[in-house]
GROMACS .gro file of C-alpha atoms in nm:
model
  393
    1MET     CA    1   0.000   0.000   0.000
    2ASN     CA    2   0.202   0.289  -0.135
    3GLY     CA    3  -0.069   0.561  -0.150
    4VAL     CA    4  -0.261   0.762   0.106
    5THR     CA    5  -0.589   0.949   0.079
    6ARG     CA    6  -0.764   1.216   0.277
    7SER     CA    7  -1.020   1.053   0.501
    8LEU     CA    8  -1.375   1.189   0.520
    9CYS     CA    9  -1.483   1.320   0.859
   10THR     CA   10  -1.854   1.379   0.926
   11PHE     CA   11  -2.070   1.482   1.221
   12GLU     CA   12  -2.360   1.276   1.339
   13ASP     CA   13  -2.602   1.344   1.619
   14ILE     CA   14  -2.627   1.069   1.879
   15ARG     CA   15  -2.935   1.094   2.099
   16ALA     CA   16  -2.882   1.096   2.471
   17ASP     CA   17  -2.897   0.751   2.619
   18GLU     CA   18  -3.162   0.683   2.878
   19ARG     CA   19  -2.895   0.581   3.127
   20THR     CA   20  -2.712   0.915   3.105
   21ALA     CA   21  -2.812   1.129   3.397
   22ASP     CA   22  -2.644   1.453   3.289
   23GLY     CA   23  -2.880   1.497   2.992
   24CYS     CA   24  -2.599   1.597   2.753
   25ARG     CA   25  -2.615   1.567   2.379
   26ARG     CA   26  -2.351   1.363   2.199
   27LEU     CA   27  -2.180   1.467   1.880
   28ARG     CA   28  -2.013   1.181   1.697
   29LEU     CA   29  -1.715   1.247   1.473
   30THR     CA   30  -1.690   0.969   1.212
   31LEU     CA   31  -1.373   0.900   1.013
   32HIS     CA   32  -1.415   0.665   0.716
   33GLN     CA   33  -1.145   0.412   0.622
   34GLN     CA   34  -0.910   0.451   0.332
   35ASN     CA   35  -1.025   0.137   0.151
   36GLN     CA   36  -1.368   0.276   0.048
   37ALA     CA   37  -1.468   0.201  -0.308
   38GLY     CA   38  -1.408   0.479  -0.553
   39ARG     CA   39  -1.223   0.709  -0.307
   40ILE     CA   40  -0.867   0.574  -0.323
   41THR     CA   41  -0.614   0.807  -0.483
   42GLU     CA   42  -0.262   0.679  -0.512
   43GLN     CA   43  -0.003   0.936  -0.410
   44PRO     CA   44   0.365   0.892  -0.331
   45ARG     CA   45   0.432   0.950   0.036
   46SER     CA   46   0.694   0.901   0.298
   47LYS     CA   47   0.623   0.676   0.592
   48PRO     CA   48   0.690   0.857   0.915
   49ILE     CA   49   0.696   0.658   1.232
   50GLY     CA   50   0.625   0.828   1.563
   51ARG     CA   51   0.361   0.931   1.810
   52ALA     CA   52   0.117   1.218   1.796
   53PHE     CA   53  -0.110   1.328   2.079
   54ALA     CA   54  -0.428   1.535   2.045
   55LEU     CA   55  -0.572   1.688   2.361
   56VAL     CA   56  -0.947   1.733   2.373
   57GLN     CA   57  -1.089   1.969   2.630
   58PRO     CA   58  -1.316   1.799   2.887
   59THR     CA   59  -1.686   1.856   2.863
   60SER     CA   60  -1.693   2.040   3.196
   61ASP     CA   61  -1.456   2.310   3.062
   62ARG     CA   62  -1.621   2.347   2.723
   63PRO     CA   63  -1.887   2.614   2.669
   64ALA     CA   64  -2.241   2.501   2.650
   65LEU     CA   65  -2.331   2.490   2.283
   66LYS     CA   66  -2.624   2.374   2.080
   67PRO     CA   67  -2.465   2.160   1.810
   68GLU     CA   68  -2.643   2.116   1.482
   69PRO     CA   69  -2.619   1.753   1.378
   70ILE     CA   70  -2.476   1.668   1.037
   71LYS     CA   71  -2.575   1.316   0.941
   72SER     CA   72  -2.386   1.103   0.694
   73SER     CA   73  -2.560   1.009   0.370
   74GLU     CA   74  -2.563   0.634   0.443
   75GLU     CA   75  -2.430   0.384   0.694
   76LYS     CA   76  -2.124   0.196   0.566
   77ALA     CA   77  -2.047  -0.160   0.675
   78GLU     CA   78  -1.690  -0.081   0.763
   79THR     CA   79  -1.469  -0.010   1.055
   80VAL     CA   80  -1.514   0.339   1.187
   81GLU     CA   81  -1.353   0.524   1.468
   82VAL     CA   82  -1.573   0.738   1.683
   83ILE     CA   83  -1.482   1.034   1.891
   84LYS     CA   84  -1.762   1.139   2.119
   85VAL     CA   85  -1.771   1.497   2.225
   86TYR     CA   86  -2.011   1.579   2.501
   87LEU     CA   87  -2.157   1.926   2.475
   88GLU     CA   88  -2.398   2.072   2.722
   89ASP     CA   89  -2.710   2.252   2.612
   90ARG     CA   90  -2.721   2.626   2.650
   91ARG     CA   91  -2.940   2.916   2.560
   92GLN     CA   92  -2.778   3.190   2.362
   93GLU     CA   93  -2.873   3.426   2.091
   94GLN     CA   94  -2.864   3.328   1.725
   95GLN     CA   95  -2.561   3.538   1.647
   96ARG     CA   96  -2.354   3.388   1.930
   97HIS     CA   97  -2.467   3.046   1.823
   98GLN     CA   98  -2.342   3.102   1.469
   99GLN     CA   99  -2.006   3.225   1.596
  100SER     CA  100  -1.971   2.920   1.816
  101LEU     CA  101  -2.052   2.693   1.522
  102LYS     CA  102  -1.786   2.867   1.315
  103MET     CA  103  -1.528   2.813   1.588
  104LEU     CA  104  -1.637   2.452   1.616
  105SER     CA  105  -1.593   2.402   1.242
  106ASP     CA  106  -1.239   2.544   1.269
  107GLU     CA  107  -1.163   2.304   1.550
  108VAL     CA  108  -1.304   2.016   1.348
  109SER     CA  109  -1.074   2.102   1.057
  110GLN     CA  110  -0.778   2.097   1.294
  111ILE     CA  111  -0.894   1.769   1.445
  112GLN     CA  112  -0.921   1.624   1.095
  113GLU     CA  113  -0.557   1.712   1.034
  114VAL     CA  114  -0.460   1.546   1.360
  115ARG     CA  115  -0.667   1.244   1.269
  116TYR     CA  116  -0.493   1.219   0.936
  117CYS     CA  117  -0.153   1.226   1.103
  118LEU     CA  118  -0.262   0.972   1.365
  119LYS     CA  119  -0.393   0.748   1.091
  120THR     CA  120  -0.059   0.740   0.915
  121LEU     CA  121   0.118   0.672   1.245
  122ARG     CA  122  -0.115   0.387   1.331
  123GLU     CA  123  -0.049   0.226   0.996
  124GLN     CA  124   0.325   0.239   1.065
  125MET     CA  125   0.302   0.127   1.426
  126ALA     CA  126   0.050  -0.150   1.353
  127THR     CA  127   0.326  -0.375   1.219
  128LYS     CA  128   0.522  -0.355   1.545
  129ASN     CA  129   0.261  -0.318   1.811
  130LYS     CA  130  -0.027  -0.546   1.719
  131GLY     CA  131  -0.316  -0.557   1.959
  132GLN     CA  132  -0.205  -0.247   2.154
  133HIS     CA  133  -0.442   0.039   2.226
  134LYS     CA  134  -0.337   0.400   2.253
  135PHE     CA  135  -0.510   0.656   2.471
  136LEU     CA  136  -0.521   1.027   2.414
  137ALA     CA  137  -0.427   1.276   2.682
  138SER     CA  138  -0.793   1.361   2.738
  139GLY     CA  139  -0.882   1.004   2.824
  140TYR     CA  140  -1.070   0.914   2.504
  141ARG     CA  141  -0.994   0.576   2.352
  142VAL     CA  142  -0.880   0.534   1.994
  143SER     CA  143  -0.927   0.176   1.877
  144THR     CA  144  -0.670  -0.003   1.663
  145PRO     CA  145  -0.737  -0.061   1.296
  146SER     CA  146  -0.933  -0.362   1.177
  147ASN     CA  147  -0.784  -0.690   1.060
  148GLN     CA  148  -0.797  -0.576   0.703
  149ASN     CA  149  -0.598  -0.264   0.791
  150ILE     CA  150  -0.352  -0.470   0.991
  151SER     CA  151  -0.294  -0.703   0.700
  152SER     CA  152  -0.244  -0.416   0.462
  153SER     CA  153  -0.020  -0.239   0.712
  154SER     CA  154   0.184  -0.556   0.769
  155LYS     CA  155   0.261  -0.567   0.401
  156GLY     CA  156   0.374  -0.208   0.413
  157GLY     CA  157   0.576  -0.276   0.729
  158ALA     CA  158   0.760  -0.562   0.563
  159LYS     CA  159   0.879  -0.326   0.299
  160ASP     CA  160   1.002  -0.077   0.561
  161ASP     CA  161   1.244  -0.308   0.742
  162GLY     CA  162   1.534  -0.180   0.536
  163GLN     CA  163   1.457   0.182   0.599
  164GLY     CA  164   1.549   0.227   0.963
  165GLY     CA  165   1.741   0.549   0.922
  166GLU     CA  166   1.478   0.707   0.713
  167ASP     CA  167   1.216   0.607   0.970
  168GLU     CA  168   1.401   0.789   1.245
  169VAL     CA  169   1.411   1.105   1.036
  170GLU     CA  170   1.045   1.067   0.957
  171ARG     CA  171   0.968   1.012   1.325
  172ALA     CA  172   1.149   1.333   1.413
  173LYS     CA  173   0.957   1.521   1.147
  174MET     CA  174   0.637   1.365   1.270
  175ARG     CA  175   0.712   1.470   1.626
  176GLU     CA  176   0.765   1.826   1.509
  177VAL     CA  177   0.441   1.816   1.316
  178SER     CA  178   0.265   1.670   1.619
  179LYS     CA  179   0.408   1.941   1.843
  180ARG     CA  180   0.302   2.207   1.597
  181LEU     CA  181  -0.046   2.062   1.572
  182TYR     CA  182  -0.062   2.029   1.948
  183ALA     CA  183   0.040   2.394   1.985
  184GLN     CA  184  -0.224   2.496   1.733
  185LEU     CA  185  -0.480   2.287   1.917
  186GLN     CA  186  -0.387   2.449   2.248
  187GLU     CA  187  -0.409   2.793   2.091
  188ALA     CA  188  -0.750   2.708   1.948
  189GLU     CA  189  -0.861   2.574   2.287
  190LYS     CA  190  -0.734   2.891   2.452
  191LYS     CA  191  -0.926   3.109   2.207
  192HIS     CA  192  -1.228   2.891   2.258
  193GLN     CA  193  -1.195   2.924   2.636
  194GLU     CA  194  -1.164   3.303   2.608
  195GLU     CA  195  -1.466   3.314   2.382
  196ARG     CA  196  -1.657   3.096   2.625
  197GLU     CA  197  -1.566   3.323   2.917
  198ARG     CA  198  -1.665   3.627   2.716
  199LEU     CA  199  -1.994   3.466   2.619
  200GLN     CA  200  -2.054   3.365   2.981
  201ALA     CA  201  -1.989   3.722   3.094
  202GLU     CA  202  -2.223   3.853   2.828
  203GLY     CA  203  -2.475   3.589   2.933
  204VAL     CA  204  -2.450   3.702   3.295
  205ASP     CA  205  -2.490   4.063   3.186
  206LEU     CA  206  -2.787   3.974   2.971
  207ARG     CA  207  -2.941   3.774   3.255
  208GLN     CA  208  -2.900   4.072   3.485
  209ARG     CA  209  -3.058   4.300   3.229
  210LEU     CA  210  -3.331   4.047   3.174
  211GLY     CA  211  -3.391   4.031   3.548
  212GLU     CA  212  -3.406   4.409   3.568
  213GLN     CA  213  -3.645   4.422   3.277
  214GLU     CA  214  -3.857   4.151   3.436
  215ASP     CA  215  -3.861   4.344   3.764
  216LYS     CA  216  -3.960   4.661   3.579
  217LEU     CA  217  -4.223   4.469   3.387
  218LYS     CA  218  -4.360   4.323   3.708
  219GLY     CA  219  -4.369   4.670   3.861
  220VAL     CA  220  -4.549   4.807   3.558
  221GLU     CA  221  -4.793   4.515   3.566
  222GLU     CA  222  -4.859   4.569   3.936
  223SER     CA  223  -4.906   4.941   3.878
  224SER     CA  224  -5.139   4.863   3.588
  225GLU     CA  225  -5.336   4.623   3.805
  226ARG     CA  226  -5.364   4.885   4.079
  227LYS     CA  227  -5.477   5.142   3.824
  228ASP     CA  228  -5.731   4.897   3.685
  229GLN     CA  229  -5.864   4.832   4.034
  230ARG     CA  230  -5.878   5.206   4.101
  231ILE     CA  231  -6.061   5.261   3.772
  232GLU     CA  232  -6.309   4.986   3.859
  233GLU     CA  233  -6.370   5.144   4.200
  234LEU     CA  234  -6.417   5.487   4.042
  235GLN     CA  235  -6.655   5.342   3.784
  236ARG     CA  236  -6.852   5.172   4.059
  237LEU     CA  237  -6.864   5.495   4.260
  238LEU     CA  238  -6.963   5.686   3.948
  239GLY     CA  239  -7.246   5.441   3.883
  240GLY     CA  240  -7.368   5.480   4.242
  241MET     CA  241  -7.347   5.858   4.217
  242THR     CA  242  -7.539   5.850   3.889
  243GLN     CA  243  -7.817   5.645   4.045
  244GLU     CA  244  -7.826   5.873   4.348
  245SER     CA  245  -7.836   6.181   4.123
  246GLN     CA  246  -8.128   6.033   3.926
  247ALA     CA  247  -8.315   5.960   4.248
  248LEU     CA  248  -8.253   6.316   4.371
  249ARG     CA  249  -8.377   6.457   4.041
  250ASP     CA  250  -8.697   6.253   4.065
  251THR     CA  251  -8.750   6.376   4.422
  252LEU     CA  252  -8.684   6.736   4.317
  253ARG     CA  253  -8.934   6.704   4.031
  254ASN     CA  254  -9.201   6.575   4.267
  255ARG     CA  255  -9.136   6.858   4.515
  256GLU     CA  256  -9.158   7.116   4.238
  257GLU     CA  257  -9.493   6.978   4.125
  258GLU     CA  258  -9.625   6.993   4.482
  259LEU     CA  259  -9.499   7.350   4.523
  260ARG     CA  260  -9.662   7.450   4.194
  261GLU     CA  261  -9.994   7.311   4.309
  262LEU     CA  262  -9.969   7.501   4.637
  263ARG     CA  263  -9.891   7.823   4.454
  264LYS     CA  264 -10.189   7.770   4.228
  265ILE     CA  265 -10.415   7.723   4.530
  266ARG     CA  266 -10.283   8.040   4.697
  267GLU     CA  267 -10.299   8.251   4.386
  268GLU     CA  268 -10.652   8.155   4.285
  269GLY     CA  269 -10.797   8.440   4.494
  270ARG     CA  270 -10.549   8.694   4.364
  271ASN     CA  271 -10.577   8.591   4.005
  272GLU     CA  272 -10.922   8.748   3.956
  273GLU     CA  273 -10.816   9.090   4.088
  274GLN     CA  274 -10.493   9.080   3.898
  275ARG     CA  275 -10.683   8.966   3.588
  276SER     CA  276 -10.933   9.255   3.615
  277GLU     CA  277 -10.655   9.508   3.666
  278GLN     CA  278 -10.468   9.361   3.375
  279LEU     CA  279 -10.781   9.375   3.155
  280GLU     CA  280 -10.839   9.740   3.248
  281LYS     CA  281 -10.482   9.824   3.159
  282GLU     CA  282 -10.511   9.635   2.833
  283LEU     CA  283 -10.842   9.815   2.757
  284ALA     CA  284 -10.683  10.156   2.814
  285ILE     CA  285 -10.391  10.060   2.596
  286LEU     CA  286 -10.627   9.936   2.323
  287LYS     CA  287 -10.831  10.258   2.334
  288GLU     CA  288 -10.517  10.461   2.300
  289LYS     CA  289 -10.407  10.245   2.008
  290ILE     CA  290 -10.750  10.280   1.843
  291HIS     CA  291 -10.742  10.658   1.880
  292HIS     CA  292 -10.394  10.664   1.733
  293LEU     CA  293 -10.506  10.440   1.447
  294ASP     CA  294 -10.807  10.666   1.380
  295ASP     CA  295 -10.577  10.964   1.355
  296MET     CA  296 -10.350  10.777   1.119
  297LEU     CA  297 -10.650  10.661   0.913
  298LYS     CA  298 -10.783  11.015   0.880
  299SER     CA  299 -10.441  11.138   0.777
  300GLN     CA  300 -10.415  10.864   0.518
  301GLN     CA  301 -10.765  10.944   0.389
  302ARG     CA  302 -10.669  11.306   0.348
  303LYS     CA  303 -10.360  11.200   0.160
  304VAL     CA  304 -10.568  10.971  -0.063
  305ARG     CA  305 -10.822  11.243  -0.138
  306HIS     CA  306 -10.543  11.482  -0.224
  307MET     CA  307 -10.387  11.222  -0.454
  308ILE     CA  308 -10.728  11.157  -0.618
  309GLU     CA  309 -10.773  11.528  -0.678
  310GLN     CA  310 -10.428  11.548  -0.830
  311LEU     CA  311 -10.509  11.249  -1.050
  312GLN     CA  312 -10.837  11.407  -1.166
  313ASN     CA  313 -10.661  11.733  -1.243
  314SER     CA  314 -10.399  11.542  -1.438
  315ARG     CA  315 -10.671  11.362  -1.631
  316MET     CA  316 -10.842  11.692  -1.712
  317VAL     CA  317 -10.513  11.838  -1.833
  318ILE     CA  318 -10.456  11.529  -2.045
  319GLN     CA  319 -10.808  11.552  -2.190
  320GLU     CA  320 -10.756  11.918  -2.270
  321ARG     CA  321 -10.432  11.838  -2.441
  322ASP     CA  322 -10.599  11.557  -2.633
  323ARG     CA  323 -10.875  11.798  -2.744
  324VAL     CA  324 -10.613  12.050  -2.860
  325ILE     CA  325 -10.432  11.774  -3.047
  326ARG     CA  326 -10.757  11.666  -3.215
  327ASP     CA  327 -10.835  12.027  -3.313
  328LEU     CA  328 -10.493  12.058  -3.464
  329GLU     CA  329 -10.539  11.729  -3.646
  330GLU     CA  330 -10.876  11.853  -3.781
  331LYS     CA  331 -10.716  12.174  -3.896
  332VAL     CA  332 -10.442  11.980  -4.067
  333ALA     CA  333 -10.701  11.756  -4.231
  334PHE     CA  334 -10.902  12.062  -4.343
  335LEU     CA  335 -10.594  12.222  -4.491
  336GLU     CA  336 -10.498  11.902  -4.663
  337ALA     CA  337 -10.852  11.872  -4.806
  338GLU     CA  338 -10.840  12.229  -4.935
  339ASN     CA  339 -10.500  12.158  -5.082
  340ARG     CA  340 -10.629  11.849  -5.257
  341GLU     CA  341 -10.933  12.035  -5.384
  342MET     CA  342 -10.714  12.303  -5.530
  343HIS     CA  343 -10.499  12.037  -5.693
  344ASP     CA  344 -10.810  11.869  -5.828
  345GLN     CA  345 -10.938  12.195  -5.972
  346MET     CA  346 -10.604  12.263  -6.133
  347ASP     CA  347 -10.598  11.913  -6.274
  348TYR     CA  348 -10.953  11.957  -6.392
  349PHE     CA  349 -10.884  12.281  -6.573
  350LEU     CA  350 -10.564  12.145  -6.720
  351GLY     CA  351 -10.729  11.821  -6.822
  352GLY     CA  352 -11.027  11.988  -6.994
  353GLU     CA  353 -10.815  12.080  -7.291
  354ARG     CA  354 -10.717  11.718  -7.350
  355SER     CA  355 -11.054  11.565  -7.277
  356ASN     CA  356 -11.159  11.540  -7.641
  357SER     CA  357 -10.863  11.327  -7.741
  358HIS     CA  358 -10.854  11.111  -7.436
  359LEU     CA  359 -11.221  11.100  -7.337
  360SER     CA  360 -11.271  10.739  -7.432
  361SER     CA  361 -10.964  10.626  -7.243
  362ASP     CA  362 -11.018  10.842  -6.932
  363ARG     CA  363 -11.388  10.761  -6.897
  364HIS     CA  364 -11.316  10.437  -6.725
  365ALA     CA  365 -10.987  10.546  -6.564
  366GLN     CA  366 -11.109  10.783  -6.296
  367ILE     CA  367 -11.396  10.771  -6.052
  368VAL     CA  368 -11.450  11.085  -5.849
  369TYR     CA  369 -11.626  11.078  -5.515
  370SER     CA  370 -11.733  11.374  -5.312
  371LYS     CA  371 -11.764  11.319  -4.940
  372PRO     CA  372 -11.831  11.583  -4.677
  373LEU     CA  373 -11.612  11.581  -4.369
  374LYS     CA  374 -11.778  11.492  -4.041
  375PRO     CA  375 -11.669  11.672  -3.729
  376THR     CA  376 -11.523  11.451  -3.456
  377ASN     CA  377 -11.639  11.676  -3.174
  378SER     CA  378 -11.950  11.874  -3.094
  379SER     CA  379 -11.827  12.198  -3.254
  380ASN     CA  380 -12.048  12.368  -3.519
  381LYS     CA  381 -11.759  12.466  -3.742
  382PRO     CA  382 -11.838  12.398  -4.117
  383LEU     CA  383 -11.605  12.162  -4.302
  384PRO     CA  384 -11.538  12.146  -4.682
  385PHE     CA  385 -11.621  11.861  -4.918
  386ILE     CA  386 -11.351  11.609  -4.998
  387LYS     CA  387 -11.326  11.477  -5.352
  388ILE     CA  388 -11.187  11.128  -5.380
  389ILE     CA  389 -11.055  11.014  -5.718
  390GLU     CA  390 -10.993  10.646  -5.776
  391THR     CA  391 -10.767  10.566  -6.067
  392LYS     CA  392 -10.783  10.227  -6.232
  393SER     CA  393 -10.491  10.104  -6.430
   0.00000   0.00000   0.00000
């Protein structure tokens, strides 16, 4: 077996066993073997021989985290090595939880490197120390490889018998690598411890704040309850006062009705005298008003008579003007009639000379009417005759 491959490390959640009294959750770290089908990649490598130790912090010193389980796709019928990490449950915020998961993933990557180195060492040491078990500094047990791995490792070990010097050099290099990895692991554990302490301090601070807020909330709730009780008492008192006020109003209304009846009984004798005096006063006032109205009526009648007289005078003036206008119209008509008569006479005298030549044609052309004018009024003034000539074309 001359090649080596990177082993696949996965997380798997293991439910708490019923016999565990601490109630912790178990996180299983599974490392698959190198002889899986389809995953072997041949690479030239050196074969270091040595020991490597990986320290895992105890569960009591680790911060309480809520691990998210990552389950493998399928269960393989092969030899697996399990590292159980016990993590206590805790309650933290989502952001702190994500940071813790990130730190845990960094630690897992470092542990995978350590596992890879330990795997190579076990393959080299399996040829010399068959059946031996190695324990880590934290007390966790790492089982030896299976028979198949031992057989494959024995073949590789047979080839390494002639390489003693090279093995020593490889062991030294492996020790240095182990020390470096151990230092890195300690540094990671230190950072993890500091982060845990910081988170614990923040948790204590948050718990204190939460306690203060709860105390304030309780105080507010108590104050609210007291206010609610006070409001209920005030509402009850207000309801009682409302009922009492209604009762007092009813009583007052009854007393007012009784007092009104008593006043009516007492004032019945006085009402007649007061009524007579009031009627006398009203009668005097009415007489005065009637006298005043009579004066106003007489004044208005005088004004109406004066206006009627003015209207009659205006009508007489208008009639006189109409009579003058009619006289003028009659004069104009008389003058026009005289004018027409003169024109007719002139036409007659002028037309007599031409009557012989045009007698036959003018006989039926003109019709002369004489009509006396009738006077439109009762005057005895004589009026002239009016000659009307009708011409036919």
